[in-house]
Structure formats: C-alpha cells, structure tokens
mmCIF file of C-alpha atoms and ligand atoms in Angstrom:
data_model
loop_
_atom_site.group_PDB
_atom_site.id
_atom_site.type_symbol
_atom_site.label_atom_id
_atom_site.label_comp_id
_atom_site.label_asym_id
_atom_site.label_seq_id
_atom_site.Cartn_x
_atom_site.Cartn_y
_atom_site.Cartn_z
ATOM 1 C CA UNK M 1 -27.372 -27.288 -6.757
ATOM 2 C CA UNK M 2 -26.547 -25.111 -9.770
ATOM 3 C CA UNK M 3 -27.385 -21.905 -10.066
ATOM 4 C CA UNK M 4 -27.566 -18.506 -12.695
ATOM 5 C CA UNK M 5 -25.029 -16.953 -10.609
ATOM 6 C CA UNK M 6 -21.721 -16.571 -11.827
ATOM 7 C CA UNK M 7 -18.846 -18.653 -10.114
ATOM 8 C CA UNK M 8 -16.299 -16.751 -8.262
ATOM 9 C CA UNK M 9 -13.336 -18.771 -6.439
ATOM 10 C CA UNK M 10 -12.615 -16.649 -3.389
ATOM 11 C CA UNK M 11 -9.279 -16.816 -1.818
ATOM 12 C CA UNK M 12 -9.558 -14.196 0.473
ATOM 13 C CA UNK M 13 -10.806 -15.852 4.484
ATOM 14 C CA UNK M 14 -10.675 -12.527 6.462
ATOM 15 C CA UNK M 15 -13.691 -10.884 5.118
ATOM 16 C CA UNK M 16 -16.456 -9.269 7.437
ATOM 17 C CA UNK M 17 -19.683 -11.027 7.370
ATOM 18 C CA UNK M 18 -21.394 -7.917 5.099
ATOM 19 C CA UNK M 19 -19.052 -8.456 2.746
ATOM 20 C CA UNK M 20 -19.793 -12.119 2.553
ATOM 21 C CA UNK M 21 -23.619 -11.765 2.554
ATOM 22 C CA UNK M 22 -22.344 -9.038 -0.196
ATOM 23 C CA UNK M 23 -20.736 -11.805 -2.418
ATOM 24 C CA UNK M 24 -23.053 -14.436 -1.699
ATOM 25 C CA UNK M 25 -26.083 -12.270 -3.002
ATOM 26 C CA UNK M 26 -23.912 -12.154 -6.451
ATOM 27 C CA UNK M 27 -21.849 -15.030 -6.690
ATOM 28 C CA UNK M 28 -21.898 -18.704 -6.247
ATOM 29 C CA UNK M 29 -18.504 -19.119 -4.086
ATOM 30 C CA UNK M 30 -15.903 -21.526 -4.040
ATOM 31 C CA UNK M 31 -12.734 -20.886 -1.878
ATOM 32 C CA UNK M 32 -9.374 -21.654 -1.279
ATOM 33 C CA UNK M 33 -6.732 -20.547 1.675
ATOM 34 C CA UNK M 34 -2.961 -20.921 1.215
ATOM 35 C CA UNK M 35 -1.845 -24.295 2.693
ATOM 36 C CA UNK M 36 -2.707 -28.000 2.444
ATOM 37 C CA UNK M 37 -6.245 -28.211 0.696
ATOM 38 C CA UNK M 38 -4.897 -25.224 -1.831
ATOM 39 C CA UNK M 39 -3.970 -27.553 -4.807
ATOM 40 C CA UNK M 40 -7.507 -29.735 -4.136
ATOM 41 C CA UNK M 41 -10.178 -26.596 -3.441
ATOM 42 C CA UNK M 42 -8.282 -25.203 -6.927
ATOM 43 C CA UNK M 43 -9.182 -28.205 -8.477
ATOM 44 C CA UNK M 44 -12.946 -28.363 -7.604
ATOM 45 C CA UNK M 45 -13.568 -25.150 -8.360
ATOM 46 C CA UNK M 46 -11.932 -25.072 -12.198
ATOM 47 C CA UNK M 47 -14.802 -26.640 -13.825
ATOM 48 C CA UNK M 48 -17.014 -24.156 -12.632
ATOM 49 C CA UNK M 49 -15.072 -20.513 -12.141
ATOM 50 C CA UNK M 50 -13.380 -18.105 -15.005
ATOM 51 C CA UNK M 51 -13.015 -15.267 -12.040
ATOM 52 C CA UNK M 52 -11.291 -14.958 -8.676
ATOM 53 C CA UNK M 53 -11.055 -12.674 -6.072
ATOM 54 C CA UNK M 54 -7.729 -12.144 -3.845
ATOM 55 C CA UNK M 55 -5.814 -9.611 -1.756
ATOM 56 C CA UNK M 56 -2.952 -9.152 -4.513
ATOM 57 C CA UNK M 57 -0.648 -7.860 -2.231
ATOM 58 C CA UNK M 58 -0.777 -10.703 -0.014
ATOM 59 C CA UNK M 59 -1.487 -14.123 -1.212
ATOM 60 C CA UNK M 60 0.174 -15.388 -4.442
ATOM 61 C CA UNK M 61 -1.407 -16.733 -7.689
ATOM 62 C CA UNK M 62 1.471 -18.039 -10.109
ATOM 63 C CA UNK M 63 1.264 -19.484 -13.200
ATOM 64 C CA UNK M 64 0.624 -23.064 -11.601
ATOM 65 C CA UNK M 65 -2.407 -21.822 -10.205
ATOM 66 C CA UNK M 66 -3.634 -20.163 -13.105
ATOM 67 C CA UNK M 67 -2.682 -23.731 -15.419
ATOM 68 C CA UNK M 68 -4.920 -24.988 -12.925
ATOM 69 C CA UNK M 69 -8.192 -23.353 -13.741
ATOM 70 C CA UNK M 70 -8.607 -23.658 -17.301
ATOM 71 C CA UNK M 71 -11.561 -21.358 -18.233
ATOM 72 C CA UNK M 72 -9.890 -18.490 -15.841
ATOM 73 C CA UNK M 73 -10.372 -14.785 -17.584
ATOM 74 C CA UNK M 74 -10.125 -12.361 -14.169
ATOM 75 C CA UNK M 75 -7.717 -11.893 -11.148
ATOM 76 C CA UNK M 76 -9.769 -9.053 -9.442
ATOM 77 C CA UNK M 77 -7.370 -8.048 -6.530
ATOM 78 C CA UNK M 78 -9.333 -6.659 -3.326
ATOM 79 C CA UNK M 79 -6.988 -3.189 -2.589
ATOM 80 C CA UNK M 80 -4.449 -2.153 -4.386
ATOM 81 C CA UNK M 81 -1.758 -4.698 -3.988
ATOM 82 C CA UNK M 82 -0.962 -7.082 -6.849
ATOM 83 C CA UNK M 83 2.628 -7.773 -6.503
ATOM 84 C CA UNK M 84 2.083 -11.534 -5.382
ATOM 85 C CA UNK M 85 -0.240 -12.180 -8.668
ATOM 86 C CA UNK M 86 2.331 -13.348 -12.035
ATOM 87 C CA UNK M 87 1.359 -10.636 -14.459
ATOM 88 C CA UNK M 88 3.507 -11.970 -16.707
ATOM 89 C CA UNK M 89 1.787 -15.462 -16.544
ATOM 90 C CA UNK M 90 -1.536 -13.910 -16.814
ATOM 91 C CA UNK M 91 -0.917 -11.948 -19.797
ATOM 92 C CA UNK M 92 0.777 -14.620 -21.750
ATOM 93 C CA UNK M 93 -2.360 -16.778 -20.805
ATOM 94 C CA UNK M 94 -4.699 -14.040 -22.052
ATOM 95 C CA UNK M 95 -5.951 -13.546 -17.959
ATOM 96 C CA UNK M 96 -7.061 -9.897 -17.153
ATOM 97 C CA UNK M 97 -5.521 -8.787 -13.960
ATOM 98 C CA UNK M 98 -7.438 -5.554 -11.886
ATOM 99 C CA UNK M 99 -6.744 -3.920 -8.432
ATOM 100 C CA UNK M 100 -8.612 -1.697 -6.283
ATOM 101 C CA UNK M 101 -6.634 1.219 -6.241
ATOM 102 C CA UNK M 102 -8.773 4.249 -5.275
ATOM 103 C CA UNK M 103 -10.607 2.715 -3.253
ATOM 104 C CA UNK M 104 -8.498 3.046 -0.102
ATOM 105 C CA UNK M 105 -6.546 6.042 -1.105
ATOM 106 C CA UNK M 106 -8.236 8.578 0.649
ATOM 107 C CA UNK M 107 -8.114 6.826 3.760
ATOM 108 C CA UNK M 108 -3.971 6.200 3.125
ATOM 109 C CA UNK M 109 -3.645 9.292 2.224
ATOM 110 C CA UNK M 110 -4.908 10.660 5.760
ATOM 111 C CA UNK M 111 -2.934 8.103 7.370
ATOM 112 C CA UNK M 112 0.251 8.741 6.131
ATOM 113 C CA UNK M 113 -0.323 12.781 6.713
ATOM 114 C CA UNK M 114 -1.211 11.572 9.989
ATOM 115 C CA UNK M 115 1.957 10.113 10.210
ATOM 116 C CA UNK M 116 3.914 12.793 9.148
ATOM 117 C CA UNK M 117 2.700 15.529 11.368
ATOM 118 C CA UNK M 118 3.076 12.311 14.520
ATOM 119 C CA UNK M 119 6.526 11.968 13.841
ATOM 120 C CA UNK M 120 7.337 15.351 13.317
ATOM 121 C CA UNK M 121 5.640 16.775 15.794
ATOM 122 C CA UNK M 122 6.782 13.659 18.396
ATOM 123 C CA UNK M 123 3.443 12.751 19.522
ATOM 124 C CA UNK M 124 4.822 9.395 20.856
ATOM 125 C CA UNK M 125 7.320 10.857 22.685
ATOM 126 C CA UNK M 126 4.892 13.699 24.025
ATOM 127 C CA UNK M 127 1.850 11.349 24.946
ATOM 128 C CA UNK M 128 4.715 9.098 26.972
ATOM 129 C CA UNK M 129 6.192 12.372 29.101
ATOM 130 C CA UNK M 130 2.301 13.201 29.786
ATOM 131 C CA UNK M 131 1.358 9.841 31.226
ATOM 132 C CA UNK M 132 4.462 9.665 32.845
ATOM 133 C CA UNK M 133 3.881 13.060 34.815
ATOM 134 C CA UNK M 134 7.047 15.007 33.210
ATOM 135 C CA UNK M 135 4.753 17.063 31.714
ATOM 136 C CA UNK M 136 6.787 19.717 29.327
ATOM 137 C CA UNK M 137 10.005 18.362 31.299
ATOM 138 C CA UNK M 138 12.580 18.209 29.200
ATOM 139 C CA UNK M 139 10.882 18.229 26.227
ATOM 140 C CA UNK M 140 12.390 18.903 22.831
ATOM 141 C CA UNK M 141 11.386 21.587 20.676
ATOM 142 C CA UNK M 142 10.359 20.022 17.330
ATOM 143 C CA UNK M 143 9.717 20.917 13.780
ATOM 144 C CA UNK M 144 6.623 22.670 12.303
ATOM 145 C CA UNK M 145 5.104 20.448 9.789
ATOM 146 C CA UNK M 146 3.563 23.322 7.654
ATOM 147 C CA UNK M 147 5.889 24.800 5.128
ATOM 148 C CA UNK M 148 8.470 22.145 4.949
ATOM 149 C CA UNK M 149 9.216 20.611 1.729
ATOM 150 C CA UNK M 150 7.304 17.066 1.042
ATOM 151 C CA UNK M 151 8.685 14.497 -1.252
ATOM 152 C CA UNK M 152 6.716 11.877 -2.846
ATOM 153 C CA UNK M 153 8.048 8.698 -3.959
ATOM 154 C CA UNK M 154 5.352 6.824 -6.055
ATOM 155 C CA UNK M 155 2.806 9.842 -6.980
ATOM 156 C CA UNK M 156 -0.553 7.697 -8.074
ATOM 157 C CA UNK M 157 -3.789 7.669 -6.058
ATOM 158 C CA UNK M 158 -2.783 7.883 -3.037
ATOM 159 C CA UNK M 159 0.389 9.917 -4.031
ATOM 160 C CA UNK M 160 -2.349 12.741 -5.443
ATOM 161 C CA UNK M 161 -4.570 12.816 -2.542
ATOM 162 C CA UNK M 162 -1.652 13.346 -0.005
ATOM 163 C CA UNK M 163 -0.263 15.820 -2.111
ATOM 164 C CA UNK M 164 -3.676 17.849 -1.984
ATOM 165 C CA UNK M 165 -3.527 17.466 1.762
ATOM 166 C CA UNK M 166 -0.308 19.043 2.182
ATOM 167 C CA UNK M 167 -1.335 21.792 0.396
ATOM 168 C CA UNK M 168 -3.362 22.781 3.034
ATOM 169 C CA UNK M 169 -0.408 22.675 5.235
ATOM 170 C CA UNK M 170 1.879 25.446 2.357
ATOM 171 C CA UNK M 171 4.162 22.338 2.084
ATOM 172 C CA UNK M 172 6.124 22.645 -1.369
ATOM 173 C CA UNK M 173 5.313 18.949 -2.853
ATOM 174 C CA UNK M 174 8.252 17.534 -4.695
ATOM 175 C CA UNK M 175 7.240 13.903 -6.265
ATOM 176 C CA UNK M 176 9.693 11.425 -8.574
ATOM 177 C CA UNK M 177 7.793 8.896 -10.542
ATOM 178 C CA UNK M 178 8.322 6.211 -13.274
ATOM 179 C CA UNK M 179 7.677 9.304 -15.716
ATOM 180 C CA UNK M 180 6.103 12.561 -15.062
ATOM 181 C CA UNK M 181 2.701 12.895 -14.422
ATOM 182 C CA UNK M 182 0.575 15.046 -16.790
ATOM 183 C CA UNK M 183 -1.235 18.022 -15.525
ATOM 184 C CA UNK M 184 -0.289 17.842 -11.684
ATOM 185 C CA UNK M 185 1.030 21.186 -9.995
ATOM 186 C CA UNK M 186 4.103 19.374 -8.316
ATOM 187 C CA UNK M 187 7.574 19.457 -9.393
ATOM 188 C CA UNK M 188 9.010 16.427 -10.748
ATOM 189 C CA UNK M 189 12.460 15.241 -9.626
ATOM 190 C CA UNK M 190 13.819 12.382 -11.957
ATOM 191 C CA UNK M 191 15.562 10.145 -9.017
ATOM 192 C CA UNK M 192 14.907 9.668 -5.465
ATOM 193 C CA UNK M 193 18.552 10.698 -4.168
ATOM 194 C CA UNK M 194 17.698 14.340 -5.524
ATOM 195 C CA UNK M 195 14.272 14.003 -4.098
ATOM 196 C CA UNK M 196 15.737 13.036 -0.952
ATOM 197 C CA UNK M 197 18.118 15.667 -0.856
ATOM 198 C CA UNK M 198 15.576 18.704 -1.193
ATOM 199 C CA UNK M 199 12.494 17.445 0.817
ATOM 200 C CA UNK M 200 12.460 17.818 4.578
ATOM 201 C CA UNK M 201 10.297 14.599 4.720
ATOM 202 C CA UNK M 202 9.940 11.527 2.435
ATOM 203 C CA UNK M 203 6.875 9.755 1.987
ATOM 204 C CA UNK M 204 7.303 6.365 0.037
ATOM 205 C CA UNK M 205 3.908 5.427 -1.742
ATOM 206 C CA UNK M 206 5.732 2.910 -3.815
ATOM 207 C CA UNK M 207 4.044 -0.210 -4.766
ATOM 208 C CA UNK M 208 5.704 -3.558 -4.036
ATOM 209 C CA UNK M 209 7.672 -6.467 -6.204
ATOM 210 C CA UNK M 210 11.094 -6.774 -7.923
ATOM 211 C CA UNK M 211 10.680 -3.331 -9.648
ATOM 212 C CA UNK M 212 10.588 -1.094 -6.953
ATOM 213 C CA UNK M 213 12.780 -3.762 -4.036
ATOM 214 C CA UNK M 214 15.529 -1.243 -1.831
ATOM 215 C CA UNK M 215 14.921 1.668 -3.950
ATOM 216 C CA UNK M 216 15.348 3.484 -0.419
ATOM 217 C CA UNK M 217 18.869 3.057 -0.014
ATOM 218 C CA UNK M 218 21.369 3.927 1.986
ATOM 219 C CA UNK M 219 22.199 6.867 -0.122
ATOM 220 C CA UNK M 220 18.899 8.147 -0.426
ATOM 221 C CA UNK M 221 18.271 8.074 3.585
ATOM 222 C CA UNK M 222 21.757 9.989 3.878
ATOM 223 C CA UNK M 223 20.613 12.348 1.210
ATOM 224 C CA UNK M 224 17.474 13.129 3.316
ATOM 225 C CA UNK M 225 20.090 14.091 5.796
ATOM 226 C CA UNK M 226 19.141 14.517 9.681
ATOM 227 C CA UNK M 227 16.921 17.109 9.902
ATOM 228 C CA UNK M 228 14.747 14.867 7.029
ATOM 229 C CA UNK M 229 11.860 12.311 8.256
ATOM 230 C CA UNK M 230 11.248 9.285 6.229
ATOM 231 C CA UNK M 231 7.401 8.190 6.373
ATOM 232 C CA UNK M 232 6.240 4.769 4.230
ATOM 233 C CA UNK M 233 2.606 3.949 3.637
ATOM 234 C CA UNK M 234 3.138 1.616 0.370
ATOM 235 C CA UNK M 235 5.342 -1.251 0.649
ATOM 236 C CA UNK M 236 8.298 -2.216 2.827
ATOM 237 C CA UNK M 237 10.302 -3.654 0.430
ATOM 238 C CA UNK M 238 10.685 -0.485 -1.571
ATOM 239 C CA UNK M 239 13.105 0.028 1.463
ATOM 240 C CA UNK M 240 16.260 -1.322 2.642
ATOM 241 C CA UNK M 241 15.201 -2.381 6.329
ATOM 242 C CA UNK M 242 18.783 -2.815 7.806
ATOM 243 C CA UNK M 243 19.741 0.722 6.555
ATOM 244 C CA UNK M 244 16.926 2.716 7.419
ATOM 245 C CA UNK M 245 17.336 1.178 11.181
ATOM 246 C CA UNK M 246 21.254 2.165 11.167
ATOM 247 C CA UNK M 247 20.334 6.106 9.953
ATOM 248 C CA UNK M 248 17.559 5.978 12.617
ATOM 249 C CA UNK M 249 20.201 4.694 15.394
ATOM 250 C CA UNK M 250 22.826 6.934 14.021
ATOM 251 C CA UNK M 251 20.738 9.548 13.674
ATOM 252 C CA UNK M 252 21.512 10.293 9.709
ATOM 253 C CA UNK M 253 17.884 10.956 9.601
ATOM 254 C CA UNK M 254 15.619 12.633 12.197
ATOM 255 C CA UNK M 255 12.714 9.961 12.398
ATOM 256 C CA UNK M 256 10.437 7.876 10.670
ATOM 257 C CA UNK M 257 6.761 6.847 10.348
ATOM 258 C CA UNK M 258 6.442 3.150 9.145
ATOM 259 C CA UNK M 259 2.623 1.779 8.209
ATOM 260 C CA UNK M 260 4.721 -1.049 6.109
ATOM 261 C CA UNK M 261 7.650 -3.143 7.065
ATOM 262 C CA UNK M 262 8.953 -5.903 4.413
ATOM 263 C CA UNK M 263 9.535 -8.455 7.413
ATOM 264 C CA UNK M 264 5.869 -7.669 8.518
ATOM 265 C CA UNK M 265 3.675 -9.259 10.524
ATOM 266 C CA UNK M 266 7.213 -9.479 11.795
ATOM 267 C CA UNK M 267 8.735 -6.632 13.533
ATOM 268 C CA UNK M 268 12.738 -6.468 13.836
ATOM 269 C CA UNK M 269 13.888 -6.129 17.517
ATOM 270 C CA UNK M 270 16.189 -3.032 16.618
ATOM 271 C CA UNK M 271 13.382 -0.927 14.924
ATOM 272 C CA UNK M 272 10.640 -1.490 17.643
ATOM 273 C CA UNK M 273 13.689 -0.438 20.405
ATOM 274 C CA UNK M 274 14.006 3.148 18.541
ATOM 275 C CA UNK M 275 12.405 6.149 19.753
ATOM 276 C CA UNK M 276 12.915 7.362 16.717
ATOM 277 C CA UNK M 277 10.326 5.621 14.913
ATOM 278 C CA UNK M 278 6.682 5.448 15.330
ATOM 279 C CA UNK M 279 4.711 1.927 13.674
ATOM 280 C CA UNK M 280 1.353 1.286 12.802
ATOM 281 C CA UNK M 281 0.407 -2.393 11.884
ATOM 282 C CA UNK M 282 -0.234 -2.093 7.858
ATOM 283 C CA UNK M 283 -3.683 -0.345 8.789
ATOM 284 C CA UNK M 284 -3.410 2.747 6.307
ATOM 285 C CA UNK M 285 -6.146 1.802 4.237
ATOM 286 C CA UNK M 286 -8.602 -0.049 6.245
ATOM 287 C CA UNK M 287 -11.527 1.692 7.291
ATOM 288 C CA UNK M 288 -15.458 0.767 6.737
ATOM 289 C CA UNK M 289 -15.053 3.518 3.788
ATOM 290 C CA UNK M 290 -12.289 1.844 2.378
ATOM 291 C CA UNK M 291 -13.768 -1.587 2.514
ATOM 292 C CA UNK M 292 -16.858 -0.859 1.021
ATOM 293 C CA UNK M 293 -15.709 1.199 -1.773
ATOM 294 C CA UNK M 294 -12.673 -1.709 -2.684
ATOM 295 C CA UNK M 295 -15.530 -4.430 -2.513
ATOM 296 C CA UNK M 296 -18.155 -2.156 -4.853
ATOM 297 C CA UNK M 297 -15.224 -1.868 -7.138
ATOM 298 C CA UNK M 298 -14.212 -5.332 -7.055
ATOM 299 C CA UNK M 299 -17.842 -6.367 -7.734
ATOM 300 C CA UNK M 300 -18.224 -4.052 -10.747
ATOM 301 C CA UNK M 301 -15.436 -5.503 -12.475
ATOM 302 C CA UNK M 302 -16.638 -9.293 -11.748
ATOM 303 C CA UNK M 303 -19.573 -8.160 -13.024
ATOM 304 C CA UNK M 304 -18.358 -6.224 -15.983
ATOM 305 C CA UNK M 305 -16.356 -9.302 -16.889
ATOM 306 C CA UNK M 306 -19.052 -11.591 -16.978
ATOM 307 C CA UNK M 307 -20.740 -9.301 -19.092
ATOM 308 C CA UNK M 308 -18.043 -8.915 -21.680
ATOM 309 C CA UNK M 309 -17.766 -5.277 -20.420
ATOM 310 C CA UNK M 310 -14.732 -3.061 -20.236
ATOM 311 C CA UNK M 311 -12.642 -3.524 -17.068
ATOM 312 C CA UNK M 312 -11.636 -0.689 -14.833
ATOM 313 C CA UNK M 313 -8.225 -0.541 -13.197
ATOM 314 C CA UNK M 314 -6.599 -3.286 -15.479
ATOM 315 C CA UNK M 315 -2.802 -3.896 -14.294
ATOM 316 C CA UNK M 316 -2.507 -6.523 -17.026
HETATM 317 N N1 LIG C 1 -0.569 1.064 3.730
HETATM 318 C C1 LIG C 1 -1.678 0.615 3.168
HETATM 319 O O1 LIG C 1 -2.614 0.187 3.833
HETATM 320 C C2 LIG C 1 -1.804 0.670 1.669
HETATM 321 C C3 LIG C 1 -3.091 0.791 1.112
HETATM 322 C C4 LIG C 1 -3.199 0.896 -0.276
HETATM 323 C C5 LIG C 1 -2.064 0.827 -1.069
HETATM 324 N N2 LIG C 1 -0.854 0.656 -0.492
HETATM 325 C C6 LIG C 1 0.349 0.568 -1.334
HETATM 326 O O2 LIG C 1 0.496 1.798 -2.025
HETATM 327 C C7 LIG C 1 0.822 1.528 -3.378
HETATM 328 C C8 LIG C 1 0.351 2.674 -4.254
HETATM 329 O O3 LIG C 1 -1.065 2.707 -4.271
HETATM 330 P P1 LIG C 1 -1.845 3.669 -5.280
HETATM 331 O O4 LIG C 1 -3.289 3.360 -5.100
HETATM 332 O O5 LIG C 1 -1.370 5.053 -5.146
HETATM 333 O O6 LIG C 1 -1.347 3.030 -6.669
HETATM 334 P P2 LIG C 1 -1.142 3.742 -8.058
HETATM 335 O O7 LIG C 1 -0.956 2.629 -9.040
HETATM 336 O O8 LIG C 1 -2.199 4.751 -8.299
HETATM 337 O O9 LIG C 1 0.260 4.513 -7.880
HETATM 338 C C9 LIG C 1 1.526 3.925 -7.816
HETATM 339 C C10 LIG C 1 2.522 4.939 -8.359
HETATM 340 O O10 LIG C 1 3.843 4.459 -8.119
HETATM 341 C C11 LIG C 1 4.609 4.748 -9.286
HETATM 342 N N3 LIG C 1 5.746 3.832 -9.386
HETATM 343 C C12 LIG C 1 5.709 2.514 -9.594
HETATM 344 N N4 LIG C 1 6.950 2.021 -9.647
HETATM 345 C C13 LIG C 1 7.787 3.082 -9.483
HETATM 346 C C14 LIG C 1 9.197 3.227 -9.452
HETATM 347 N N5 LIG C 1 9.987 2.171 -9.636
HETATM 348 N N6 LIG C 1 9.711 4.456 -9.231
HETATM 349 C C15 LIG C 1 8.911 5.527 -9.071
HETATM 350 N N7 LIG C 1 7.562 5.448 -9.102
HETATM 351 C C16 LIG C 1 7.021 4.248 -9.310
HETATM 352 C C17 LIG C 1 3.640 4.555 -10.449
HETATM 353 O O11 LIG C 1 4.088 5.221 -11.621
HETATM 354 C C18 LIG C 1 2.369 5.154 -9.879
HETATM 355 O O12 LIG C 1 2.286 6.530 -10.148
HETATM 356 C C19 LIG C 1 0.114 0.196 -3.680
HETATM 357 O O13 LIG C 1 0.749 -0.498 -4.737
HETATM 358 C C20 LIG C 1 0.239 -0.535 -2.384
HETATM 359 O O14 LIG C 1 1.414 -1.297 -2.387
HETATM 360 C C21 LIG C 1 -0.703 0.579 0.852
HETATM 361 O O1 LIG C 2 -2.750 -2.844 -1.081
HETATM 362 C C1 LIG C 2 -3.639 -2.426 -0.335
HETATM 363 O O2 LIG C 2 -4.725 -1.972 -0.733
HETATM 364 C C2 LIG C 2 -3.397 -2.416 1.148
HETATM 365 O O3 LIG C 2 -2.031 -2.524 1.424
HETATM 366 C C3 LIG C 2 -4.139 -3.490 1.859
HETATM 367 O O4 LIG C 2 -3.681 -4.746 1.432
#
C-alpha cells in the first residue's frame, strides 16, 4: 500500500527495536543485507527509494549498487565510517554522501582516554594479580598518565574531545593532521614519525580506506620508542598489524590499547597472547547516547534531503 512517507532502503540489520519503530514512524522501508538476495532486494526497492541508510564503515555500496537505483540522491552513513561507500562513484553520479561523525565522539573520546590511562597504568595486569591472590606481589611500578606528552594522529571530532580530556590530566597534546587545524591550542607536528618521536603515547583517530592504510609503520612505532604506548580508537588499517605485534613482543614499544584491529572480528593469535596489549571489541562509540544522537542525525539529513534542504556532515 503506498504511502506519503518517503522511501528509505535500509541496509543496516543490527538495529535495536527503538530505532526501528524510530524509522518506521518516518520512513516507508525497504532493506537489503550483504549476500544472496542483495542484487534482487536492490532491485525492488529502485523504483521507489532516492535515499539509503548504511553503516559506512562496514558494508560497501560501489558504483554497481548505486547504477542500480536510478533516482538515488543520499548515502546517509549511520556513525562515522564511510570508507566502504565509492565517493568517487557517488560524486561523479551527482549522489550526496553524509556520516555521523559527532555523534559518537564523545563517547570515543572517553573510551580511548580510558584506554590510555588502562594500559598505562596496567589495569589488566593489576586486576589479574588481585584475583589471583598475589596481591602487590611482584608488581611493576608503572607510569603516571598525567603530564606525559599525548600525540594525536587524526585530530577531528573525536581527536578534539580527547584532546580536551587530557587537558584535565596537564598532558601536553601534540596532534599531526592532513593540514593544521585552525584555532585549536595544540601543537601541530607535520608527520607522524616526529609525532611519534616526542609523545609518550600515540593515539590513532585516523579514519579508514586507501588514504590513511599502514600509516603506523614500523618506523613510527620505533620512533615512539619503549617507554611510548600506542592506543587506536579509529581504524585498524591505519596500522601495520604484523609490526605493531613484533614492537609489542620485542618490546620497542611499552604497550598498546587496541579498540580497532584491521583483521577484526578476527583477532591474530600473536596479539591476543601479549600481555602487552589490552583489546576491546570495536565498542568505542556505542553507547545508548551515541546511538540516539547518530540516528537523530541520520534522520535530519534524510529529512533535509527530501526537503531540498542543506545537508550536514557531507563527505561528498
Ligand atoms: N572505535 C570506534 O567505535 C569509532 C567510532 C567513531 C569513529 N571511529 C573512527 O574514527 C575516525 C575519526 O572520526 P571523527 O568523528 O573524529 O572524524 P573526523 O572526520 O571529524 O576526523 C578525522 C580526522 O582525521 C584526519 N585525517 C584524515 N586522513 C588523514 C591522514 N592521512 N593523515 C592525518 N590526518 C588525517 C582528518 O583531517 C580529520 O581531522 C572515523 O573515520 C572512524 O573510522 C571509530
Ligand atoms: O565509524 C563509527 O562510527 C564506528 O566505528 C562504528 O561503526
């Protein structure tokens, strides 16, 4: 049955039921999951939809897909992940591409200060001794997290907002970026081997795809040296997986905090053996906060859209 709703093709299957009922209210849905029925549940939905809605980050759309749906005018990605959507086939197809960045970046931001002061301060080690009853046994001595230097690869939203948090902590924030940022207290450091080299721990907010792939090299984790801690909240192929497990082994750096991992779900036999390093699953962002304010955004711009209103966030 028709109706005055807009159409929306939603290839996103993991959403709560709020979020749903939250669509549903707005949009008439058709949707679409990566595998055999992608090609036909494209094809029944292209009379009908000029938006869709994915997690950027995680499931492609290529040009093929776009060819496909011949009155599309919006990718809205859900979070800030686009690196799996062809910007370069959307703009030469006159598609608008957004993302949800800002939505989440609080939350990231917390989590990857979280992970900082846990693998500086060796909480993993520390909660094992505990439960094992060698309480204080043996127990290293380790760093104070407050006053050490911070580098920041990747200094956007969440970038910012960790920056402000370490603050707090009298950390001297270093950051290297595509370009310097414009009225931001922090000292900018043109290449990430320098950046390396004079922060006591690296945080990697650097967004996915070809652009930024192994930028954490070999030379920068022996620049960061082995007092230096290497944390990554943005993606894990902005880092060369092999090497950062041989200067963890080795010792050439101190520790690490990993949210992101480039084989993930998939996690390599060597790096979950370390003691060195301490993983959470790709969880940085997600919180009810997060997830409402990345679906409120998302919405506004499907709505904006329809309305031949300016977009916010546009990455193409
Ligand atoms: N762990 C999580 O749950 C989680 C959640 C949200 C975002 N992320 C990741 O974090 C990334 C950043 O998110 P954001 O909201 O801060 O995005 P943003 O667009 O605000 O910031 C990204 C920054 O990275 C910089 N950058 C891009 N390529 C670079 C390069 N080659 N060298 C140096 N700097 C470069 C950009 O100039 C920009 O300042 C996202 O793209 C996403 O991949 C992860
Ligand atoms: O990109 C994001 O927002 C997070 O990584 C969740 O996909």
């Amino acid at each position: 049955m028709p109706t005055d709703k807009p159409a929306l093709l939603l290839l996103i299957d993991d959403l709560p039921a709020s979020s749903m009922a939250r669509l549903r209210e707005r949009f008439e849905l058709y949707t679409a999951s990566p595998g055999p029925g992608w090609g036909a549940a494209l094809d029944a939905a292209a009379p009908h939809v000029r938006a869709i809605l994915v997690k950027g980050g995680i499931v492609a759309v290529t040009d093929d897909d776009m060819a496909r749906l011949p009155h599309l005018g919006l990718v809205s990605c859900l979070g800030a992940g686009f690196e799996r959507v062809d910007l370069a086939a959307a703009k030469s197809r006159g598609i608008a591409v957004t993302n949800g960045s800002g939505g989440n970046s609080e939350c990231v931001a917390d989590h990857a200060m979280g992970l900082v002061i846990a693998v500086m301060r060796e909480f993993r080690a520390g909660d094992l001794a505990a439960r094992e009853g060698r309480w204080q046994d043996g127990f290293p001595s380790p760093p104070r997290v407050s006053g050490k230097t911070l580098g920041i690869a990747g200094l956007g939203r969440i970038g910012t907002a960790l920056a402000r948090r370490a603050e707090a902590f009298r950390m001297p924030v270093l950051y290297c970026n595509r370009s310097p940022r414009d009225g931001v207290p922090w000292e900018y450091v043109p290449d990430l081997e320098t950046l390396a080299h004079r922060a006591d721990v690296l945080v990697s907010v650097l967004p996915g795809g070809e652009a930024t792939r192994r930028l954490i090299d070999r030379r920068v984790l022996e620049a960061l040296g082995p007092s230096g801690y290497f944390v990554n909240v943005g993606r894990g192929n902005a880092v060369d997986t092999d090497e950062l497990v041989r200067a963890l082994a080795s010792r050439a750096i101190a520790g690490a905090g990993l949210d992101v991992l480039d084989t993930e779900p998939a996690v390599p036999a060597e790096l979950a053996a370390l003691p060195n390093v301490l993983l959470t699953p790709h969880v940085g962002g997600r919180s009810p906060e997060s997830a409402d304010a990345t679906l409120e955004l998302a919405i506004g711009n499907l709505l904006a859209f329809h309305a031949g209103e300016p977009l916010q966030n546009r990455v193409a």
